[in-house]
Coordinates of C-alpha atoms in Angstrom, one line a residue:
M1 CA -26.5 -27.7 114.3
N2 CA -29.1 -27.3 116.9
I3 CA -27.2 -29.5 119.4
S4 CA -23.9 -27.6 118.8
Q5 CA -25.7 -24.3 119.5
M6 CA -27.2 -25.7 122.7
I7 CA -24.0 -27.1 124.2
T8 CA -21.8 -24.0 123.5
R9 CA -21.7 -20.6 125.1
V10 CA -24.4 -18.2 124.0
G11 CA -21.9 -15.4 123.8
Q12 CA -22.2 -11.6 123.7
Q13 CA -25.7 -10.2 123.4
I14 CA -26.3 -7.2 121.1
V15 CA -29.0 -4.7 122.0
G16 CA -29.5 -1.8 119.7
G17 CA -26.4 -2.5 117.7
R18 CA -24.1 -2.5 120.8
S19 CA -23.5 -4.2 124.1
A20 CA -26.1 -3.9 126.9
S21 CA -26.5 -0.3 128.0
N22 CA -27.2 1.0 131.5
G23 CA -30.8 0.4 132.5
F24 CA -30.3 1.7 136.0
I25 CA -28.0 4.4 137.5
D26 CA -24.5 3.7 136.3
R27 CA -25.2 0.0 135.8
T28 CA -27.1 -2.4 133.5
L29 CA -28.8 -4.4 136.2
P30 CA -29.1 -4.0 140.0
Q31 CA -27.1 -7.2 140.5
F32 CA -23.8 -5.5 139.4
P33 CA -21.8 -2.8 141.2
R34 CA -22.0 0.8 139.8
R35 CA -19.7 1.8 136.9
S36 CA -18.8 -1.9 136.3
E37 CA -17.3 -2.6 132.9
S38 CA -16.8 -6.4 133.3
Y39 CA -17.9 -8.6 130.5
D40 CA -20.7 -10.1 132.7
A41 CA -22.1 -6.6 133.3
R42 CA -22.2 -5.8 129.6
G43 CA -24.2 -8.7 128.3
F44 CA -21.8 -11.6 127.8
V45 CA -23.6 -14.9 128.4
Q46 CA -21.0 -17.3 129.6
N47 CA -23.2 -20.4 130.0
S48 CA -25.0 -22.4 127.4
F49 CA -28.6 -23.5 127.1
Y50 CA -27.6 -27.0 128.1
S51 CA -26.0 -25.9 131.4
G52 CA -28.6 -23.1 131.9
P53 CA -28.0 -19.3 132.0
R54 CA -27.8 -17.4 135.2
A55 CA -30.6 -14.8 136.1
T56 CA -28.6 -11.8 134.8
E57 CA -27.6 -13.7 131.6
F58 CA -31.2 -14.7 131.1
F59 CA -32.2 -11.0 131.3
F60 CA -29.6 -9.9 128.7
H61 CA -30.7 -12.7 126.3
T62 CA -34.3 -11.6 126.7
M63 CA -33.4 -8.1 125.8
A64 CA -31.8 -9.2 122.5
A65 CA -34.6 -11.6 121.7
R66 CA -37.2 -9.0 122.2
E67 CA -35.5 -6.5 119.9
G68 CA -35.1 -9.2 117.2
L69 CA -38.8 -10.1 117.5
L70 CA -40.0 -6.5 117.1
D71 CA -37.6 -5.9 114.3
T72 CA -38.8 -9.0 112.4
A73 CA -42.4 -8.0 112.9
V74 CA -41.9 -4.5 111.6
K75 CA -39.8 -5.5 108.7
T76 CA -42.2 -8.2 107.6
A77 CA -45.0 -5.6 107.3
K78 CA -42.8 -3.1 105.4
T79 CA -41.3 -5.7 103.0
G80 CA -44.7 -7.3 102.5
Y81 CA -46.3 -3.9 101.6
M82 CA -43.4 -3.1 99.2
S83 CA -43.7 -6.5 97.5
H84 CA -47.4 -5.9 97.1
R85 CA -46.8 -2.6 95.5
L86 CA -44.2 -4.0 93.1
I87 CA -46.4 -6.9 92.1
K88 CA -49.3 -4.5 91.5
A89 CA -47.2 -2.2 89.4
L90 CA -45.7 -4.9 87.3
E91 CA -48.7 -7.2 87.0
D92 CA -49.3 -6.4 83.3
L93 CA -45.7 -7.3 82.2
S94 CA -45.0 -10.6 80.5
V95 CA -42.1 -12.2 78.5
Q96 CA -43.1 -12.7 74.9
H97 CA -41.8 -15.3 72.4
E98 CA -39.0 -13.1 71.2
N99 CA -37.7 -12.8 74.8
A100 CA -38.8 -9.2 75.1
V101 CA -40.6 -8.0 78.1
R102 CA -43.8 -6.2 77.0
S103 CA -46.7 -4.5 78.8
A104 CA -50.4 -5.3 78.2
S105 CA -50.4 -2.5 75.5
G106 CA -47.5 -4.1 73.6
F107 CA -44.9 -1.5 74.7
I108 CA -41.4 -3.0 75.0
V109 CA -39.9 -2.6 78.5
Q110 CA -36.8 -4.7 78.1
L111 CA -35.3 -6.7 75.2
I112 CA -32.3 -8.7 74.2
C113 CA -30.4 -7.1 71.3
G114 CA -30.2 -9.5 68.4
D115 CA -29.6 -13.2 68.8
D116 CA -26.3 -12.7 70.6
G117 CA -27.4 -10.1 73.1
M118 CA -25.0 -7.5 71.8
D119 CA -26.1 -3.9 71.8
S120 CA -25.1 -2.5 68.4
S121 CA -25.1 1.1 69.7
Q122 CA -22.3 0.2 72.1
M123 CA -20.4 -1.8 69.5
E124 CA -19.4 1.2 67.3
G125 CA -17.2 4.2 67.9
K126 CA -18.1 7.8 67.2
H127 CA -16.4 7.9 63.8
G128 CA -17.8 4.7 62.3
F129 CA -15.1 2.3 63.5
P130 CA -16.3 -1.2 64.1
L131 CA -15.5 -1.0 67.8
S132 CA -14.9 1.7 70.4
Y133 CA -11.3 1.0 71.2
Y134 CA -11.3 3.6 74.0
R135 CA -14.1 1.7 75.9
L136 CA -12.2 -1.6 75.4
L137 CA -9.0 0.0 76.7
L138 CA -10.7 1.4 79.8
K139 CA -12.2 -2.0 80.5
A140 CA -8.8 -3.6 80.2
V141 CA -7.2 -1.0 82.4
A142 CA -9.9 -1.5 85.0
I143 CA -9.7 -5.3 85.0
R144 CA -5.9 -5.6 84.9
S145 CA -3.5 -3.1 86.4
V146 CA -0.3 -2.1 84.7
G147 CA 1.9 -3.7 87.3
E148 CA 0.5 -7.1 86.6
V149 CA 1.5 -7.1 82.9
S150 CA 4.4 -9.4 82.3
G151 CA 7.1 -8.9 79.7
M152 CA 7.3 -10.6 76.3
S153 CA 7.8 -14.3 76.3
D154 CA 10.4 -16.1 74.2
E155 CA 7.7 -17.0 71.7
I156 CA 6.7 -13.4 71.2
L157 CA 10.3 -12.3 70.9
K158 CA 10.9 -14.9 68.3
A159 CA 7.9 -13.8 66.3
V160 CA 8.9 -10.2 66.5
K161 CA 12.5 -10.9 65.4
K162 CA 11.2 -13.0 62.5
R163 CA 9.0 -10.1 61.3
L164 CA 11.7 -7.5 61.7
S165 CA 14.2 -9.6 59.8
R166 CA 12.2 -9.5 56.6
P167 CA 13.6 -7.3 53.8
D168 CA 11.0 -4.6 54.1
M169 CA 12.1 -3.9 57.6
T170 CA 15.8 -3.7 56.9
S171 CA 17.9 -0.8 55.7
E172 CA 18.2 -2.4 52.3
G173 CA 14.4 -2.7 51.8
D174 CA 12.2 0.0 50.1
S175 CA 9.8 0.2 52.9
K176 CA 12.5 1.1 55.4
I177 CA 13.2 4.2 53.4
L178 CA 9.5 5.1 53.4
L179 CA 9.4 4.5 57.1
K180 CA 12.2 6.9 57.7
E181 CA 10.7 9.5 55.4
Q182 CA 7.4 9.3 57.3
D183 CA 9.1 9.6 60.7
I184 CA 8.3 6.0 61.7
E185 CA 11.3 4.1 63.2
V186 CA 11.4 0.5 64.2
S187 CA 14.5 -0.3 66.3
S188 CA 16.5 -3.4 65.7
D189 CA 16.6 -4.4 69.3
V190 CA 12.9 -5.5 69.1
R191 CA 12.1 -3.4 72.1
K192 CA 10.5 -0.2 71.0
L193 CA 8.7 1.6 68.1
E194 CA 8.9 5.4 67.9
V195 CA 6.3 7.4 66.0
H196 CA 6.8 11.1 65.2
P197 CA 3.4 12.4 64.1
P198 CA 3.7 15.3 61.6
I199 CA 0.3 16.7 62.5
T200 CA 0.8 17.2 66.3
D201 CA 3.2 19.7 67.8
K202 CA 6.4 17.6 67.6
C203 CA 4.9 14.9 69.8
K204 CA 7.1 11.9 70.1
L205 CA 5.4 8.6 71.0
H206 CA 7.6 6.0 72.6
F207 CA 5.7 2.7 72.7
E208 CA 7.1 -0.4 74.4
L209 CA 6.4 -3.6 72.5
N210 CA 6.2 -5.4 75.8
W211 CA 2.6 -4.2 76.1
L212 CA 1.5 -5.9 72.9
K213 CA 0.5 -9.5 72.2
V214 CA 1.6 -11.3 69.1
M215 CA -1.3 -10.5 66.8
G216 CA -1.5 -6.9 67.9
L217 CA 2.2 -6.5 67.3
W218 CA 2.1 -7.9 63.8
S219 CA -0.9 -5.7 63.0
L220 CA 1.0 -2.7 64.3
L221 CA 4.1 -3.4 62.2
E222 CA 2.0 -4.1 59.1
G223 CA 0.0 -0.9 59.8
C224 CA 3.1 1.2 59.9
L225 CA 4.2 -0.1 56.5
L226 CA 0.7 0.6 55.1
L227 CA 0.9 4.1 56.5
A228 CA 4.2 4.8 54.9
N229 CA 3.0 3.5 51.5
A230 CA -0.3 5.3 51.7
L231 CA 1.3 8.7 52.4
A232 CA 3.7 8.2 49.6
I233 CA 1.4 6.7 47.0
L234 CA 0.4 10.1 45.6
N235 CA 4.1 10.9 44.9
E236 CA 5.3 8.8 42.1
D237 CA 9.0 9.8 42.7
R238 CA 8.9 8.0 46.1
F239 CA 6.5 5.1 45.5
L240 CA 6.1 4.4 41.8
A241 CA 9.4 5.5 40.2
P242 CA 11.6 3.1 42.2
R243 CA 9.5 0.2 40.8
G244 CA 9.7 1.4 37.2
W245 CA 6.0 2.4 37.1
S246 CA 4.2 5.6 36.3
F247 CA 0.9 6.7 37.8
Q248 CA -0.9 6.4 34.5
E249 CA 0.3 2.8 34.1
F250 CA -0.5 2.1 37.7
S251 CA -4.1 3.4 37.7
G252 CA -4.9 3.7 34.1
V253 CA -5.7 7.5 34.3
K254 CA -3.6 10.7 34.1
R255 CA -2.2 11.9 37.4
N256 CA -3.3 15.5 37.2
S257 CA -6.8 14.7 36.3
F258 CA -9.6 14.8 38.8
K259 CA -10.2 11.1 38.5
G260 CA -6.5 10.4 39.1
Q261 CA -6.5 12.5 42.2
L262 CA -9.6 10.7 43.4
I263 CA -8.1 7.3 42.9
G264 CA -4.9 8.3 44.7
L265 CA -7.0 9.6 47.6
I266 CA -9.0 6.3 47.7
Y267 CA -5.8 4.3 47.8
A268 CA -4.5 6.4 50.7
T269 CA -7.8 6.3 52.6
Q270 CA -8.0 2.5 52.5
Y271 CA -4.6 2.2 54.2
L272 CA -5.0 5.2 56.6
R273 CA -8.4 3.9 57.8
V274 CA -6.7 0.7 59.0
L275 CA -3.9 2.4 60.7
L276 CA -5.8 5.2 62.3
I277 CA -7.5 2.8 64.7
L278 CA -4.1 1.4 65.7
L279 CA -2.5 4.9 66.2
N280 CA -5.5 6.1 68.2
S281 CA -5.2 3.1 70.6
I282 CA -1.4 3.6 70.8
C283 CA -1.9 7.3 71.8
I284 CA -4.4 6.4 74.5
V285 CA -2.1 3.7 75.9
V286 CA 0.9 6.0 75.9
K287 CA -1.0 8.7 77.7
L288 CA -2.1 6.3 80.4
V289 CA 1.3 4.8 80.8
S290 CA 3.1 8.2 80.9
G291 CA 0.5 9.8 83.1

């Protein structure tokens, strides 16, 4: 390395972050004519240390070397003083056996959350969901842009067609009727799923299945069926009567009693809690895609 640097050209010398400036009237050195803009007059050293620089090249190299020497000396003092201050301020900190950084008084300065290092405060959403799906979605959007997402592979299409071909997703199945009653439609071309939320102001969500992986797609389809059953479970004409049941036979209590209403609400809540996470994530994705 040293030999290669010695036998090659020294190159352009930088003084003050730029090429050599004028040290005399309209010129850098008295050896050059006035207002000269040639590379030799602006600090370019054409020779190497092996061949030996000319006098003007030696001057330019000395300018850059002097600046580097002063800069190094000043920075050494500043960084040394700063290091001394940091060491003095942190001298009472130590890492204890539980991998927590504590001061001499025992106060915790830094710690690892649990055995896995996961912060539980960042692992839950605002409404008690196990994960904050909005944070995960923002991370996925930041890491991978929409344009890089590929379409569904043959394997995914095969899995979707297999799921949609089951009796509960056909026009003859009971769940298909419930899906239509609850404004949830699954098209037969395996390409889209449309949701018409009754709560919002006639908002129609059009969700392309190309954005989903296999497991997420199966969870979405199962969740739609659970939502349809959960919303209809309190109405025995829609859910229980086609199966030859009554609410009293199904739950063991009378329908109009307080206990019967509570049981029906619990059944509906169990299904709605599962699907609410899915629908919230779908709404966020649709807003980002459409916006």
